[in-house]
Each structure stands twice: as structure tokens, then as C-alpha cells.
Short mmCIF file of N, CA and C in Angstrom, two decimals:
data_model
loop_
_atom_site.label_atom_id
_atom_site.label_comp_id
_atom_site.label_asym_id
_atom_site.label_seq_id
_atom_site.Cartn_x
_atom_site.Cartn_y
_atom_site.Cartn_z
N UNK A 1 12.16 -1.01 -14.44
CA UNK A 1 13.05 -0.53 -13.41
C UNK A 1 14.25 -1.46 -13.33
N UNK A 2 15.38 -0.91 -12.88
CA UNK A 2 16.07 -1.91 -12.96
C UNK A 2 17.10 -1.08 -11.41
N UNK A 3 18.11 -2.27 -10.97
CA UNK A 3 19.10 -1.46 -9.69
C UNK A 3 20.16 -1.74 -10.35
N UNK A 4 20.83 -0.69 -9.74
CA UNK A 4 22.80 -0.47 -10.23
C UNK A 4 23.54 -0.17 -8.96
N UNK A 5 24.38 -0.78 -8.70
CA UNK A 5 25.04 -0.75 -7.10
C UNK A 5 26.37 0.13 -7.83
N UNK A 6 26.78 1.31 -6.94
CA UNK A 6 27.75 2.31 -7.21
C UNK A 6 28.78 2.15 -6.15
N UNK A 7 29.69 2.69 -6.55
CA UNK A 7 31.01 2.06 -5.72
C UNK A 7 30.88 2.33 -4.27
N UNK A 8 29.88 3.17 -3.91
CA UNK A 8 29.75 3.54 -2.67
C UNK A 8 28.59 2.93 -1.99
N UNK A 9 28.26 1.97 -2.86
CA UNK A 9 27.36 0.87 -2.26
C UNK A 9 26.04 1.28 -2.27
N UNK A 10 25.63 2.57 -2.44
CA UNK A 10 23.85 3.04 -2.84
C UNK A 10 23.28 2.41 -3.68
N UNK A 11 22.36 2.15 -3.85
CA UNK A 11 21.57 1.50 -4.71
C UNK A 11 20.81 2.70 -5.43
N UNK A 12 20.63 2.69 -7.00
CA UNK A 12 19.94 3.54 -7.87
C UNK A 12 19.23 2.65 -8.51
N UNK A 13 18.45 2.90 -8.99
CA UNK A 13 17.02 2.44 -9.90
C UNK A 13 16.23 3.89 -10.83
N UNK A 14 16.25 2.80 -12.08
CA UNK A 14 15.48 3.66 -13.35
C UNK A 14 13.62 2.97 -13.00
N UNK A 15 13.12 4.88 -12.52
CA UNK A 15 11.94 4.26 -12.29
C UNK A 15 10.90 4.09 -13.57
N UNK A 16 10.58 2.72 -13.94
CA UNK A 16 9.09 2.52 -14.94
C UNK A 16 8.04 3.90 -15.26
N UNK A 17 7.83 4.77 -14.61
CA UNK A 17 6.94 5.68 -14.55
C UNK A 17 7.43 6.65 -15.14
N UNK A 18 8.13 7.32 -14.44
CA UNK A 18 8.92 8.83 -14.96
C UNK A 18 10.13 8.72 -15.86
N UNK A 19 11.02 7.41 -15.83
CA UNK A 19 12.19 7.17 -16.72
C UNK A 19 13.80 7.51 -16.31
N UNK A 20 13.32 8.43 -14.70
CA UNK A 20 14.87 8.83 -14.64
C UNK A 20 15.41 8.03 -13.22
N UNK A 21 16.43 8.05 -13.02
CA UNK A 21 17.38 7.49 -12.56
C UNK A 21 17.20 8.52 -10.90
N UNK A 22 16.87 7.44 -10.00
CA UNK A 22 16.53 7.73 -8.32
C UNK A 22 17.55 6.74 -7.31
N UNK A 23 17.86 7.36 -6.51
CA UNK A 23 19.05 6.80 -5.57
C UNK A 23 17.93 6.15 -4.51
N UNK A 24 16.98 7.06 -3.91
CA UNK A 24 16.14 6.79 -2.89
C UNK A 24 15.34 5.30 -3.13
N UNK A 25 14.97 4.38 -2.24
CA UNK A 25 14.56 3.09 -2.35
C UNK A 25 12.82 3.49 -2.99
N UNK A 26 12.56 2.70 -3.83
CA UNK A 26 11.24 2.96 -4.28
C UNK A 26 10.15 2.93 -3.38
N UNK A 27 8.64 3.10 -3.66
CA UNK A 27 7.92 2.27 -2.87
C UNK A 27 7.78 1.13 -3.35
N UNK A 28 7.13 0.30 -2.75
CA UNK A 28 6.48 -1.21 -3.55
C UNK A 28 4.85 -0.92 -3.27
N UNK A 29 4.36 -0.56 -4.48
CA UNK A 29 2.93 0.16 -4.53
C UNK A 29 2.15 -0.95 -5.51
N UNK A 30 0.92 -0.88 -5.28
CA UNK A 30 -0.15 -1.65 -6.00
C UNK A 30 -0.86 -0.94 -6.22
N UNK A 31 -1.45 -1.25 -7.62
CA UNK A 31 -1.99 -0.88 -8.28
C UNK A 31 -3.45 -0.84 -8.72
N UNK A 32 -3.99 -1.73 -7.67
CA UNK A 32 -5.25 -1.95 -7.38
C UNK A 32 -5.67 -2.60 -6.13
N UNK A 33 -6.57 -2.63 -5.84
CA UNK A 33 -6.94 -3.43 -4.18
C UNK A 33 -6.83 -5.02 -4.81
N UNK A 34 -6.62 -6.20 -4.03
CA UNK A 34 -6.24 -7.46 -4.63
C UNK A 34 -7.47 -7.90 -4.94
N UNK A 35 -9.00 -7.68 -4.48
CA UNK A 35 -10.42 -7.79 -4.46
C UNK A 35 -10.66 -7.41 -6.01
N UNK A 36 -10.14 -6.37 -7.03
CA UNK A 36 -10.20 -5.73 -7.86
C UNK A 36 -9.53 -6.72 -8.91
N UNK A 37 -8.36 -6.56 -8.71
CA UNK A 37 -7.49 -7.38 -9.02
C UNK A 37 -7.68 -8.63 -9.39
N UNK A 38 -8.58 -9.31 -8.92
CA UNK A 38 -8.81 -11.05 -8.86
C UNK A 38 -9.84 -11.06 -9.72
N UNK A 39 -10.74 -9.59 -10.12
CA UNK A 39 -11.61 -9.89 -10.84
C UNK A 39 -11.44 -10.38 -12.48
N UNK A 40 -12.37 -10.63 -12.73
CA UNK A 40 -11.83 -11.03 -14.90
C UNK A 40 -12.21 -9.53 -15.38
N UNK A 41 -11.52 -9.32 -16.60
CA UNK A 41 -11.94 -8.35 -17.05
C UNK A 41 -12.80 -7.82 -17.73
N UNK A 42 -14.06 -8.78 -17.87
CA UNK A 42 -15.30 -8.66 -18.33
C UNK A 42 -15.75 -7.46 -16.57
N UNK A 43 -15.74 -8.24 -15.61
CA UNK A 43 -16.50 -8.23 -13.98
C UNK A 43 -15.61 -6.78 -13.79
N UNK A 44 -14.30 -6.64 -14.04
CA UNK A 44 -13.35 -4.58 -14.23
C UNK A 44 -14.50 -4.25 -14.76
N UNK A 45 -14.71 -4.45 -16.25
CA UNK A 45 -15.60 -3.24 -17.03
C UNK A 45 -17.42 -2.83 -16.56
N UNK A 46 -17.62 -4.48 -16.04
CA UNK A 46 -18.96 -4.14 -15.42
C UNK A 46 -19.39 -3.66 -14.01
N UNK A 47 -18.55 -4.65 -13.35
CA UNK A 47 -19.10 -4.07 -11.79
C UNK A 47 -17.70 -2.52 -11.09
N UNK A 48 -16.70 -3.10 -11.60
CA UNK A 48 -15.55 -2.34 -11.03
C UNK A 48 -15.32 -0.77 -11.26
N UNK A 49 -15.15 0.02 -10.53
CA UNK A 49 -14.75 1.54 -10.99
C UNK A 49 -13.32 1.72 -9.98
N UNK A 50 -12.31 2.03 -10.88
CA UNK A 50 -10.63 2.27 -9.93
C UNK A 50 -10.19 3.38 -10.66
N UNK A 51 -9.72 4.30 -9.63
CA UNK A 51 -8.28 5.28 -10.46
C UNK A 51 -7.59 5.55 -9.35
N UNK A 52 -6.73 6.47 -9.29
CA UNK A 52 -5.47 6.49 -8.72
C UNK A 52 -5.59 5.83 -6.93
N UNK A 53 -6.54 6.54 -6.51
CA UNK A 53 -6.91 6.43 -5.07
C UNK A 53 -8.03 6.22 -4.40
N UNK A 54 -9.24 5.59 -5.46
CA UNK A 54 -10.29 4.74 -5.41
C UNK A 54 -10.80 3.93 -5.90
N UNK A 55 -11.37 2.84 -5.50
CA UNK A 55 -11.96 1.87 -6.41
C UNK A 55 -12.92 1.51 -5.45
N UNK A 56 -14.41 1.15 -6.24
CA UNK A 56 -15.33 0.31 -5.85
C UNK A 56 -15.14 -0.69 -6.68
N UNK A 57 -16.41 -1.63 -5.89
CA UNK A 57 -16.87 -2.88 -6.69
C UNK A 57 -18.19 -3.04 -6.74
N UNK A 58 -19.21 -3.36 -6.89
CA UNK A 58 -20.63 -3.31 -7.32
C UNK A 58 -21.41 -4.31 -7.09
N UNK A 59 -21.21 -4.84 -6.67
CA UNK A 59 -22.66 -6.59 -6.45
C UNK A 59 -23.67 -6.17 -6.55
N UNK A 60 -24.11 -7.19 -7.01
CA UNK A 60 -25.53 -6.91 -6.59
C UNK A 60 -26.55 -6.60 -5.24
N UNK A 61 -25.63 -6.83 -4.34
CA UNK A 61 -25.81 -7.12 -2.97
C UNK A 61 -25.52 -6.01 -2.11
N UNK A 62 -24.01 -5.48 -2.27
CA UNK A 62 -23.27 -4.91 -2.07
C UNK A 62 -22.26 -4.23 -2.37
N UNK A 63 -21.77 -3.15 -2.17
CA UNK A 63 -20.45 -2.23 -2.52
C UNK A 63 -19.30 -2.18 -1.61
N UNK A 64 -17.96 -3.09 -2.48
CA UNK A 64 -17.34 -2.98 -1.56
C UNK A 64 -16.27 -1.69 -2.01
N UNK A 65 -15.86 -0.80 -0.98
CA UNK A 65 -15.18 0.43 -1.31
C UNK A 65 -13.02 0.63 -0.27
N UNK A 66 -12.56 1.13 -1.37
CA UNK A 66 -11.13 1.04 -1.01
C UNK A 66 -10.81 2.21 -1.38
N UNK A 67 -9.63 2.85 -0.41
CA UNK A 67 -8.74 3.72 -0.54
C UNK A 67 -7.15 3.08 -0.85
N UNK A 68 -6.37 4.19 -1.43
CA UNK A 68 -4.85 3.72 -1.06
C UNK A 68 -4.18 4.64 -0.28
N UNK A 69 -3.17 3.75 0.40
CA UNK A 69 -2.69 4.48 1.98
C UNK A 69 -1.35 3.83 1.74
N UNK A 70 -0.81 4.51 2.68
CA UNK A 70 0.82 4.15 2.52
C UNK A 70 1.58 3.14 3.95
N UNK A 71 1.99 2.70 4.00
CA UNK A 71 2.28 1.76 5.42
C UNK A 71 3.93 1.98 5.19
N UNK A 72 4.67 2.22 6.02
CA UNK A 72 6.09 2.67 6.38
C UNK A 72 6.54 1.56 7.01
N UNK A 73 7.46 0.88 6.79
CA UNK A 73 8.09 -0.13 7.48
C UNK A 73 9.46 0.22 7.62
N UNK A 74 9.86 -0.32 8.92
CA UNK A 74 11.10 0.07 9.90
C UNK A 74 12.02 -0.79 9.09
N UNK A 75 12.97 -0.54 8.81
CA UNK A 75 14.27 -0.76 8.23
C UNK A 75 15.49 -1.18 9.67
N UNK A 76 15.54 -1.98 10.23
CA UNK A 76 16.64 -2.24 11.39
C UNK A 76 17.73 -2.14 11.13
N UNK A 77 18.28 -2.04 10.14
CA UNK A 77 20.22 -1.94 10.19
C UNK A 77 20.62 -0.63 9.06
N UNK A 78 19.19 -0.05 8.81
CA UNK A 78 20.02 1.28 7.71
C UNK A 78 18.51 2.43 8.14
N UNK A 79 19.10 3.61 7.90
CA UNK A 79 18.49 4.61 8.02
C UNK A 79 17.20 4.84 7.14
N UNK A 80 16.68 4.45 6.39
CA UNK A 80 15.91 4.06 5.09
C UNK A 80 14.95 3.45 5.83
N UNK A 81 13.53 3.85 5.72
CA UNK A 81 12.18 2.96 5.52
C UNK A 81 11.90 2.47 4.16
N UNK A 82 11.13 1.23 4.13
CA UNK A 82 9.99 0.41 2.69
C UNK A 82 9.01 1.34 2.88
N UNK A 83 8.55 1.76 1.97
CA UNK A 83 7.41 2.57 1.92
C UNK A 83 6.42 1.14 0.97
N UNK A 84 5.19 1.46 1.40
CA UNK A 84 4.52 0.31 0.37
C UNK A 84 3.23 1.52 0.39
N UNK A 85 2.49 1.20 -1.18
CA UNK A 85 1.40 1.75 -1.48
C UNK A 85 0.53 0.68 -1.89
N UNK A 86 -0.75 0.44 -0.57
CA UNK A 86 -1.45 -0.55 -0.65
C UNK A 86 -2.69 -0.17 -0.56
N UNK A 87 -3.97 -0.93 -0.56
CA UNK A 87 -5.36 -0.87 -0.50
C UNK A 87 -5.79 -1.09 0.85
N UNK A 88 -6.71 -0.34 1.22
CA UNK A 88 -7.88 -0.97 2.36
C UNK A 88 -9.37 -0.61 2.43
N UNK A 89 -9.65 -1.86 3.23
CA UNK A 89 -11.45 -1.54 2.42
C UNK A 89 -12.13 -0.73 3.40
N UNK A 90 -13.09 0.42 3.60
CA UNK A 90 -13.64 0.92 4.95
C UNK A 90 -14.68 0.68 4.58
N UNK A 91 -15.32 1.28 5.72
CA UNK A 91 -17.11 1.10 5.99
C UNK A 91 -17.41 2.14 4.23
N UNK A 92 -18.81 2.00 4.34
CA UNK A 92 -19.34 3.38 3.62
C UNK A 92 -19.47 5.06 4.50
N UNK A 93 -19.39 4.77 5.69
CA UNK A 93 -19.90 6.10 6.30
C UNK A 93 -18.38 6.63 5.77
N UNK A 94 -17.12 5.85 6.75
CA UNK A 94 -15.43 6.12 6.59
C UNK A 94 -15.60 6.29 5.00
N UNK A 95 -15.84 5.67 3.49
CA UNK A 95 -15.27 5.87 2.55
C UNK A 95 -15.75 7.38 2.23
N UNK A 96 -17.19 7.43 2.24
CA UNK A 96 -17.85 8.67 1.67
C UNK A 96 -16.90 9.81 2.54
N UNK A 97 -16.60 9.94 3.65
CA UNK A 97 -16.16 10.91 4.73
C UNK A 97 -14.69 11.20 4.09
N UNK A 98 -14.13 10.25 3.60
CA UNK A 98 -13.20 10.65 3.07
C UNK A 98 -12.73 10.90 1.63
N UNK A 99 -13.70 10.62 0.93
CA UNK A 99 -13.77 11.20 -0.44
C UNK A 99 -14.50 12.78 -0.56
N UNK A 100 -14.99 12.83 0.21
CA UNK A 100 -15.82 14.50 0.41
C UNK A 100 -15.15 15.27 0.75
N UNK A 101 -13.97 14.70 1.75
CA UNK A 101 -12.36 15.71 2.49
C UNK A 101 -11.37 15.12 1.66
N UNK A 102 -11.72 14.94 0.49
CA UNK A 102 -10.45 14.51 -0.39
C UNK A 102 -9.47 15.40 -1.12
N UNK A 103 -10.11 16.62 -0.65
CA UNK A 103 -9.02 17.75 -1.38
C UNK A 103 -9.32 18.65 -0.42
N UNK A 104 -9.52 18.49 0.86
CA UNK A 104 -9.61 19.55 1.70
C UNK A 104 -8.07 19.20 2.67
N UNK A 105 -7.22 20.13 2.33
CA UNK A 105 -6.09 20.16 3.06
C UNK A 105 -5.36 19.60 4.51
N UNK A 106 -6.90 20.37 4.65
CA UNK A 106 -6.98 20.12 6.32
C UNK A 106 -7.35 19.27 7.20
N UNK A 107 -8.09 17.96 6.20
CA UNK A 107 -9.07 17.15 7.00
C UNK A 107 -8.08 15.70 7.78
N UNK A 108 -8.00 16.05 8.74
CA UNK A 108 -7.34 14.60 9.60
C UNK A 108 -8.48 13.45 10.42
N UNK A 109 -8.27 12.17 10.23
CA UNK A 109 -9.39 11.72 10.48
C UNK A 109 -8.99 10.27 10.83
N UNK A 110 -9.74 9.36 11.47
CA UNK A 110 -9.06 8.11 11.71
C UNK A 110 -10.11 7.27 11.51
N UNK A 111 -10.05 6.28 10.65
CA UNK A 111 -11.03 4.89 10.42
C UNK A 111 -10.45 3.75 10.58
N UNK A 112 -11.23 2.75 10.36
CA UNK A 112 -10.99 1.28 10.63
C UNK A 112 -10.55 0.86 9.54
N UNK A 113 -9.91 0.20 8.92
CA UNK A 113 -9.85 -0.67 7.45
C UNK A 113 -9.70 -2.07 7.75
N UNK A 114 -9.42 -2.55 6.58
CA UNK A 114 -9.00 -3.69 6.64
C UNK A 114 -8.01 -4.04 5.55
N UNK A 115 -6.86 -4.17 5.52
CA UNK A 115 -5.93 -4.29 4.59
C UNK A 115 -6.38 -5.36 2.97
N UNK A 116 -6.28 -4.53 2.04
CA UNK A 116 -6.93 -5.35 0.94
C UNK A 116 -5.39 -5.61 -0.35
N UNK A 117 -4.58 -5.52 0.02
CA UNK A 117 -3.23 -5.99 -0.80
C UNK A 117 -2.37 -6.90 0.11
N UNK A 118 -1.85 -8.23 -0.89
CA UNK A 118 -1.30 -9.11 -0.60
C UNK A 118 -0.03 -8.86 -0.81
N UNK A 119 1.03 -8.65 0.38
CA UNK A 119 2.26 -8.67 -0.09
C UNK A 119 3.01 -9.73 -0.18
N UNK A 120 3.54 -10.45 -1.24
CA UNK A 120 4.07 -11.58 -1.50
C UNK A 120 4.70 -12.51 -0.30
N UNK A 121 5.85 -11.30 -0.24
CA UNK A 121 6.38 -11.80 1.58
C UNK A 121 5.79 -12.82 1.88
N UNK A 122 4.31 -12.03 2.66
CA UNK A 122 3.41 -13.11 3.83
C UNK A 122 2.43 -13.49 3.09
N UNK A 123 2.29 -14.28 1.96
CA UNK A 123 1.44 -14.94 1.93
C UNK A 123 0.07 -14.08 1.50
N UNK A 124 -1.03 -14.47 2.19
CA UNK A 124 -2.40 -13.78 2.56
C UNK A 124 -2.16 -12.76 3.27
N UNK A 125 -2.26 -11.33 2.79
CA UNK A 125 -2.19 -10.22 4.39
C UNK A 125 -3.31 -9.47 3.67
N UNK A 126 -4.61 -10.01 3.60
CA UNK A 126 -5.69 -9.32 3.15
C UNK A 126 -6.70 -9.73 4.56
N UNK A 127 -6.85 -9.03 4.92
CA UNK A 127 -8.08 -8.83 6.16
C UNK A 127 -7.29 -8.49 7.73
N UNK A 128 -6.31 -7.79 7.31
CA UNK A 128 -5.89 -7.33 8.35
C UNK A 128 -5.94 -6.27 9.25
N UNK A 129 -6.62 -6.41 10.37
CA UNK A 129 -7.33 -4.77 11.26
C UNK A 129 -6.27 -3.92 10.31
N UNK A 130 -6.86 -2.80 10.48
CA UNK A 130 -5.39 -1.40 10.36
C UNK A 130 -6.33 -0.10 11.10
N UNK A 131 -5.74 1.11 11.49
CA UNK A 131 -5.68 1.83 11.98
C UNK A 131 -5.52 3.04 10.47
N UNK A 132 -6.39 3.48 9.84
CA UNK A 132 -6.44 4.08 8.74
C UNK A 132 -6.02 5.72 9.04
N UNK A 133 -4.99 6.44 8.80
CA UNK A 133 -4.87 7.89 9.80
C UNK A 133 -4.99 8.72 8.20
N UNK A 134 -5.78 9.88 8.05
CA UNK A 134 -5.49 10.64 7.16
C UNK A 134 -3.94 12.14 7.49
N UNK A 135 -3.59 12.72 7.10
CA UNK A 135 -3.06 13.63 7.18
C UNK A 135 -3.53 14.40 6.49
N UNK A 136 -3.32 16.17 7.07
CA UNK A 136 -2.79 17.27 6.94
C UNK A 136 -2.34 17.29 5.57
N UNK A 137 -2.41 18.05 4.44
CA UNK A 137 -1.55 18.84 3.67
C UNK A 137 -2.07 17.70 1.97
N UNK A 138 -3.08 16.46 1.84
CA UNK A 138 -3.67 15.92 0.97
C UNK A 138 -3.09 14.70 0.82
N UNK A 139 -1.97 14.34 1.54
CA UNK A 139 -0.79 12.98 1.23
C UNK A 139 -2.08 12.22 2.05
N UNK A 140 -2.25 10.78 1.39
CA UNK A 140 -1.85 9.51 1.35
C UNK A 140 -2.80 9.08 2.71
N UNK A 141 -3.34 8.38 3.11
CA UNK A 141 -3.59 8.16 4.64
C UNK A 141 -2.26 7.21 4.80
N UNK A 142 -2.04 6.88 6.39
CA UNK A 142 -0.95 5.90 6.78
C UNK A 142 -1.64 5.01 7.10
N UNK A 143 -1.32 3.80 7.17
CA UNK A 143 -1.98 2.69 7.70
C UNK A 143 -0.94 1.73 9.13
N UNK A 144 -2.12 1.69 10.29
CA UNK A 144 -1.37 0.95 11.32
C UNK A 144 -1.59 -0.41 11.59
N UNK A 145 -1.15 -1.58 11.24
CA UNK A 145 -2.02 -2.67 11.73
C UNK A 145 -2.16 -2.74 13.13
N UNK A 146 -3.30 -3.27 13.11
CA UNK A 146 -3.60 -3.80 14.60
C UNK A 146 -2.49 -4.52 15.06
N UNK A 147 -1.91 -4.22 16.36
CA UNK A 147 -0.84 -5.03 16.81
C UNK A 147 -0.66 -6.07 17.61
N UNK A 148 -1.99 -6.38 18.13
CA UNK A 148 -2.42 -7.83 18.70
C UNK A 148 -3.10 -8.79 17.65
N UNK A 149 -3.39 -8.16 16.35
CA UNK A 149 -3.56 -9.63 15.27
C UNK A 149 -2.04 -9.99 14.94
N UNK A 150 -2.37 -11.57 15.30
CA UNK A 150 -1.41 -12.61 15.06
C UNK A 150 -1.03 -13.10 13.27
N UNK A 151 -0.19 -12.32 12.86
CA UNK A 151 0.16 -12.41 11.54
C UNK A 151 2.04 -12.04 11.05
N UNK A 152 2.61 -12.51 10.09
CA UNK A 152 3.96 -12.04 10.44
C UNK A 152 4.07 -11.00 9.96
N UNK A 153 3.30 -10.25 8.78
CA UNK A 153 3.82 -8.68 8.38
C UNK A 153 3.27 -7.92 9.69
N UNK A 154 2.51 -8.08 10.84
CA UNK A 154 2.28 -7.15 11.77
C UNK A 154 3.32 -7.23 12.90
N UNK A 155 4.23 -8.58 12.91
CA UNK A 155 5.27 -8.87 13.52
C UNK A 155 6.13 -8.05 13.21
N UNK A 156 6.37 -8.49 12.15
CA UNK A 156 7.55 -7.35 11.34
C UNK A 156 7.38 -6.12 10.95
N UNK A 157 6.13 -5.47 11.13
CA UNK A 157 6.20 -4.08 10.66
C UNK A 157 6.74 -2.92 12.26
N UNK A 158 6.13 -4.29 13.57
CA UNK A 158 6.65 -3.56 14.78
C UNK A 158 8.19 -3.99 15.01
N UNK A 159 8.19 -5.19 14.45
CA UNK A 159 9.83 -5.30 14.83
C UNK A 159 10.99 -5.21 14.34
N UNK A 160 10.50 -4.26 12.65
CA UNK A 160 11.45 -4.15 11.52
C UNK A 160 12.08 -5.02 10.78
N UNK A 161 12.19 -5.16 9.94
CA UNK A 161 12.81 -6.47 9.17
C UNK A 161 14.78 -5.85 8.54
N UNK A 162 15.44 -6.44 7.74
CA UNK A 162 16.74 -6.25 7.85
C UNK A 162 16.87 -5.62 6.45
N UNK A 163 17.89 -4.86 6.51
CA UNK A 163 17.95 -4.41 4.77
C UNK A 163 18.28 -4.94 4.07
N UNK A 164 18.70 -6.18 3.98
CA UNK A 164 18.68 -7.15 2.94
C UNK A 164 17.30 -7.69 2.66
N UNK A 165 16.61 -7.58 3.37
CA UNK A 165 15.15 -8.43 2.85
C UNK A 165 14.72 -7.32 2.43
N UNK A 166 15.06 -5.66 2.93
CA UNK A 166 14.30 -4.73 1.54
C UNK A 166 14.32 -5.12 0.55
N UNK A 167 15.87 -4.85 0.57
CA UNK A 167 16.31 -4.79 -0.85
C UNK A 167 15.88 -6.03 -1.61
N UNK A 168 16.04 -7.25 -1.00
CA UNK A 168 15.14 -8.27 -1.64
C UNK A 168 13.57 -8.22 -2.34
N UNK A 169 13.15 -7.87 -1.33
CA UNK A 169 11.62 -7.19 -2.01
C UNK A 169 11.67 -6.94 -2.96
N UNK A 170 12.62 -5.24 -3.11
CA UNK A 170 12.00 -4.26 -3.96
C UNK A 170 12.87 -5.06 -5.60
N UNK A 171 13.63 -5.55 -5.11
CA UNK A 171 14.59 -6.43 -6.40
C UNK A 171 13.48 -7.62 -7.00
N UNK A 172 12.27 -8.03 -5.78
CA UNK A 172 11.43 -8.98 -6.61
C UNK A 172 10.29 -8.25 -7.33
N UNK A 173 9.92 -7.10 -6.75
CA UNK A 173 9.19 -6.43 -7.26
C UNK A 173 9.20 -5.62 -8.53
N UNK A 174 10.75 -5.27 -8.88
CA UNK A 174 10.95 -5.00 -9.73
C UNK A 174 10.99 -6.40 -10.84
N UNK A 175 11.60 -7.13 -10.56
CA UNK A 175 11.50 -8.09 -11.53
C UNK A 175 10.33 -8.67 -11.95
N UNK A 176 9.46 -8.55 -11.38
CA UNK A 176 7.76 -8.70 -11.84
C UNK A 176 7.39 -7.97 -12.54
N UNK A 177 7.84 -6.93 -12.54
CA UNK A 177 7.55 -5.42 -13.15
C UNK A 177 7.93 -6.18 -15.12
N UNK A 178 8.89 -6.18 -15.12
CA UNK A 178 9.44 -6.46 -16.24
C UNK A 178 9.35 -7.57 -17.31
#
């Protein structure tokens, strides 16, 4: 991916995935829960199962289970939200409940999570309450953090951050990419 600033000051980006050229701000999406992620890739092929919008993990002990959900962040000085596509871990009753209404149109539903992707930004933002909401129509659940845990992405997701630190983001994110 890369950005190109046009005389009218929009920002465009060639997205990695599809190849063509998008005006709209990307998401900053992950690609696995960070739990997944940290594993070696011997511990992926044995204990781990992931694709687009699930992944377990396997212990011996225990199963830990993740969805991906989308979290919207307020943009304060431009009309534009960060969209981010991140992980969170639920119970088993919440994961199964929502893999069974996983193609049912209609199913709206609300669980507990706990945020399982680290966004560079802050550091550690893995174990953070959230408010897991499914929607209507098969998109994405949203994710709310808890707004009395003391953390700065829950600071900033209620108090919006500035569009220069988007654009910062998605400019570091892309450059990781590459």
C-alpha cells in the first residue's frame, strides 16, 4: 500500500489486497488475534485453527476462542472515522452462539469480550473489557470498550484523537506492511 496526497489534499492509497487505488482511509485490520500471533509456527499448525473471522487455540487445558469485530474511532477535526479490524476473546457459550448465527442475517446479540489485538499506539491493549454488539444484515460485530477501564485507547476512543495521528497510524501501518 502506499499514500499519494492530491492537490486537493485527499489522501489515496493502493490497497495490498485488491490492487486498486481508494481515496477512503483504510482500516488498520489484523490478521490474527495477538494470542495466535505470538504463537511459533510449529504451536499454528498444532494447537491453532484461524480463518477470516475465527480462530481457536487448543491446550491441553483449555480453548481459548476469538472473533473479529470492528471498533470505529472518532476522528475530532475531519469527518472520517479509523476503522480498525481487531480480535476478541468470548466465553464458549458467547463464541458457539455466535458461530451458529453466523450467517443468519438477522441475529443481533451482545457479549462480553475481551480485546485480544495490540495496537501499537498503546502499548498492551490486550485484556480490555469490550461490549461485543453483533448486527443485522452479517457485518462484523462492533466492539465498545468498557469506559471506566483506565487505559489510553479507551480514553481516546471516547474522546477522539486528531487527524494527524490517523493518518499517522495508517502511514505506520502501511509501512509495516511493506
Amino acid at each position: 500500500m502506499f499514500w499519494k496526497r492530491k492537490k486537493n489534499k485527499s489522501t489515496e492509497f493502493k490497497c495490498a489486497v485488491c490492487g486498486q487505488i481508494h481515496s477512503d482511509w483504510p482500516a488498520l485490520a489484523y490478521s490474527s488475534p495477538a494470542n495466535y500471533h505470538n504463537l511459533s509456527e510449529k504451536e499454528k499448525s498444532e494447537i491453532g485453527k484461524l480463518d477470516t473471522d475465527f480462530c481457536e487455540i487448543h491446550y491441553a487445558d483449555q480453548i481459548d476462542r476469538f472473533i473479529r469485530v470492528t471498533l470505529t474511532q472518532k476522528v475530532k477535526d475531519a469527518c472520517e472515522t479509523l476503522e480498525y479490524g481487531l480480535w476478541v476473546s468470548l466465553s464458549e457459550k458467547s463464541y458457539l452462539d455466535y458461530k451458529e448465527n453466523y450467517n443468519n442475517p438477522n441475529h443481533e446479540n451482545k457479549y462480553f469480550g475481551w480485546l485480544c489485538s495490540n495496537v501499537p499506539e498503546y502499548g498492551d491493549t490486550s485484556s480490555i473489557p469490550c461490549d461485543v454488539i453483533t448486527k443485522s444484515g452479517n457485518n462484523r460485530p462492533e466492539i465498545f470498550p468498557h469506559e471506566d477501564f483506565d487505559h489510553p485507547l479507551v480514553r481516546d476512543y471516547y474522546d477522539g484523537i486528531l487527524k494527524t495521528e490517523a493518518e499517522n497510524r495508517i502511514n505506520e501501518m502501511i509501512k509495516n506492511l511493506g
